[in-house]
XYZ file of C-alpha atoms in Angstrom:
246
model
C 0.000 0.000 0.000
C 1.154 3.569 -0.706
C 2.521 5.405 2.333
C 2.678 9.078 3.268
C 4.716 10.724 6.021
C 3.514 14.097 7.315
C 6.263 16.060 9.057
C 6.016 19.452 10.784
C 9.052 21.616 11.518
C 10.001 23.788 14.512
C 7.223 22.732 16.968
C 5.118 25.793 16.251
C 2.144 26.344 18.538
C -0.295 26.098 15.639
C 0.622 22.430 15.272
C -1.007 21.567 18.586
C -3.920 24.020 18.211
C -4.745 23.630 14.502
C -3.039 20.648 12.839
C -3.178 18.039 15.611
C -6.995 18.059 15.993
C -7.391 17.517 12.237
C -4.821 14.723 12.213
C -6.804 13.028 14.982
C -10.089 13.584 13.171
C -8.856 11.762 10.051
C -6.658 9.271 11.914
C -3.322 10.400 10.433
C 0.042 9.959 12.111
C 2.747 12.651 12.048
C 6.269 13.579 13.083
C 7.015 16.877 14.843
C 10.580 18.203 14.606
C 11.526 20.173 17.711
C 14.173 22.871 18.185
C 15.137 22.737 21.868
C 16.466 26.296 21.953
C 13.078 27.628 20.838
C 11.171 25.614 23.446
C 13.500 26.588 26.292
C 13.441 30.241 25.240
C 17.201 30.593 24.713
C 16.823 31.262 20.978
C 14.306 33.680 19.464
C 12.375 32.025 16.608
C 11.312 33.914 13.493
C 7.647 33.114 14.139
C 5.198 34.000 16.880
C 4.701 31.060 19.251
C 6.236 27.686 20.136
C 4.898 24.513 21.734
C 5.605 24.134 25.435
C 6.954 20.992 27.086
C 3.393 20.320 28.257
C 2.217 20.508 24.630
C 4.974 18.156 23.473
C 4.150 15.702 26.269
C 0.513 15.701 25.139
C 1.467 15.129 21.496
C 3.947 12.367 22.316
C 1.439 10.593 24.557
C -1.038 10.671 21.666
C 1.253 8.985 19.154
C 3.084 11.919 17.538
C 6.752 11.146 16.884
C 9.105 13.790 18.311
C 12.188 14.279 16.130
C 15.483 16.151 16.375
C 15.620 19.468 14.465
C 18.852 20.602 16.218
C 19.022 22.776 19.316
C 19.805 26.090 17.607
C 18.277 25.739 14.097
C 21.535 27.006 12.590
C 22.553 26.739 8.966
C 25.679 24.775 9.843
C 24.685 21.688 11.811
C 27.295 20.426 14.249
C 27.541 17.181 16.202
C 27.225 19.155 19.464
C 24.060 20.929 18.280
C 22.368 17.620 17.453
C 23.633 16.030 20.657
C 22.386 18.866 22.856
C 18.933 18.573 21.310
C 19.043 14.785 21.619
C 19.492 15.036 25.387
C 16.850 17.763 25.632
C 14.389 15.417 23.877
C 15.645 12.182 25.433
C 12.365 11.456 27.253
C 10.693 11.176 23.800
C 13.284 8.723 22.394
C 14.086 10.718 19.227
C 15.447 8.596 16.379
C 15.135 10.762 13.240
C 16.642 14.113 12.224
C 15.397 16.966 10.034
C 18.195 19.219 8.771
C 17.279 22.953 9.047
C 16.995 25.025 5.875
C 16.842 21.881 3.742
C 20.638 21.585 3.707
C 22.421 18.304 3.112
C 23.883 16.565 6.189
C 27.502 17.178 7.105
C 30.015 14.532 8.107
C 29.247 15.392 11.740
C 25.546 14.623 11.152
C 26.423 11.164 9.845
C 28.720 10.561 12.825
C 25.931 11.601 15.196
C 23.432 9.329 13.443
C 25.780 6.388 13.865
C 26.700 7.066 17.510
C 23.120 7.511 18.735
C 21.565 4.909 16.445
C 19.215 7.269 14.622
C 17.434 5.750 11.639
C 16.782 8.589 9.141
C 17.868 12.113 8.199
C 15.259 14.143 6.321
C 16.659 16.606 3.786
C 15.502 18.545 0.724
C 16.671 19.537 -2.736
C 17.078 23.276 -2.135
C 20.411 23.712 -3.920
C 20.053 21.118 -6.658
C 19.656 21.635 -10.380
C 16.403 19.696 -10.008
C 14.970 22.495 -7.892
C 15.855 25.111 -10.530
C 14.066 23.065 -13.208
C 11.099 22.664 -10.892
C 10.871 26.422 -10.238
C 11.041 27.221 -13.951
C 8.306 24.707 -14.758
C 6.108 25.993 -11.921
C 6.495 29.574 -13.173
C 5.628 28.535 -16.728
C 2.582 26.636 -15.533
C 1.327 29.636 -13.527
C 1.515 31.730 -16.692
C 0.245 29.241 -19.272
C -1.847 26.694 -17.303
C -0.533 24.186 -19.841
C -1.436 20.595 -18.893
C 1.803 19.181 -20.299
C 3.851 21.497 -18.069
C 1.695 20.483 -15.113
C 2.401 16.836 -15.903
C 6.131 17.570 -16.162
C 6.049 19.129 -12.664
C 4.375 16.011 -11.289
C 6.895 13.710 -12.927
C 9.848 15.735 -11.605
C 8.442 15.736 -8.067
C 7.756 12.015 -8.281
C 11.232 11.199 -9.585
C 13.006 13.212 -6.908
C 10.862 12.649 -3.835
C 9.067 9.307 -4.012
C 10.883 6.659 -1.987
C 10.765 3.292 -3.753
C 13.211 1.269 -1.703
C 14.593 2.346 1.635
C 18.246 1.602 0.899
C 19.613 4.803 2.456
C 19.096 6.670 5.726
C 19.059 10.098 4.003
C 15.622 10.803 2.503
C 14.099 13.704 0.557
C 10.841 15.465 1.318
C 8.575 17.982 -0.386
C 8.342 21.304 1.438
C 4.664 22.192 1.172
C 4.247 25.798 0.044
C 1.260 28.098 0.040
C 1.323 27.822 -3.762
C 0.769 24.061 -3.602
C -2.829 22.956 -3.872
C -4.076 19.861 -2.010
C -5.207 18.492 -5.359
C -1.716 18.775 -6.857
C -0.082 16.916 -3.982
C -2.727 14.197 -4.094
C -2.190 13.812 -7.849
C 1.442 13.132 -6.985
C 0.312 10.415 -4.567
C -1.912 8.936 -7.276
C 1.130 8.550 -9.542
C 2.992 6.541 -6.913
C 3.210 2.778 -7.234
C 2.196 0.268 -4.603
C 4.627 0.290 -1.646
C 6.071 3.702 -2.620
C 6.433 6.335 0.131
C 6.461 10.141 0.054
C 7.309 12.662 2.782
C 5.601 16.065 3.049
C 7.040 18.860 5.201
C 4.736 21.515 6.652
C 5.577 24.594 8.722
C 2.353 26.344 9.757
C -1.330 25.405 9.712
C -3.163 28.660 10.427
C -6.721 29.460 11.366
C -8.598 32.582 10.309
C -7.622 34.401 13.516
C -3.880 33.998 12.932
C -2.625 37.310 11.561
C 1.114 37.060 12.199
C 3.688 36.809 9.421
C 6.828 34.706 9.724
C 9.835 33.672 7.664
C 8.028 30.616 6.303
C 4.835 32.446 5.363
C 5.146 30.816 1.954
C 5.006 27.457 3.732
C 1.748 28.142 5.568
C -1.586 26.489 4.846
C -4.989 27.302 6.265
C -6.878 24.759 8.364
C -9.415 24.444 5.534
C -6.723 23.658 2.969
C -5.038 21.151 5.268
C -8.336 19.425 6.052
C -9.126 19.091 2.343
C -5.695 17.526 1.825
C -6.366 14.954 4.560
C -9.805 14.179 3.105
C -8.363 13.626 -0.363
C -5.573 11.433 1.012
C -8.138 9.399 2.923
C -10.021 8.775 -0.323
C -6.811 7.353 -1.810
C -6.653 4.793 1.018
C -2.992 5.555 1.737
C -1.223 4.380 4.880
C -0.063 7.151 7.207
C 3.233 6.467 8.989
C 5.785 8.376 11.047
C 9.377 9.027 9.963
C 10.737 6.400 12.321
C 8.399 3.810 10.776
C 9.858 4.180 7.263
């Protein structure tokens, strides 16, 4: 059966207030990547509010995987930064990593993964030639609405991000942007073959009363948009898993 992994970065407060109730409603699992420095208040995030330890306890006790997103959310990820966050999150038994800013893992990340027996590192394709092609095609589609360009976008996303065989512990994900429609992402799922897996990365799920703007505004979806996405996925009869269950 096709599998989807829903991941959420930074442990933003709107995950527990907006996304989590909808995940429960449609019986979807998820992985929340936590930045310890944000939660403890030692580092100022570029968004408005962060989950508390009480929130994270609640989420963990209700089946949400808690993952390591480094302690400082820096662009250069060090062994010490991952290790500090690992011990901060130790009560939740973290076993997967999400690299901030979609960078590729350094040698120190791989060493950390090996020492602490982590299973997966989630990355992206931010600096690749693939991403440039994808941006050009997306721009052309916005202008022309040409179905062939739309199909080319789907095929590129499928080729780069669908996991066919889990031979490696470094895996790609699609960063969900405001410009993505639920229908587009579900079309991508439809093109997957049996036993394929895809990972989606969200940042904010906002309700109509949320009026703040943050760095990842382009990665924010409304509750209505997110709920439609879950409904459409449910219709596809996909299996929802957490990162650690890959």
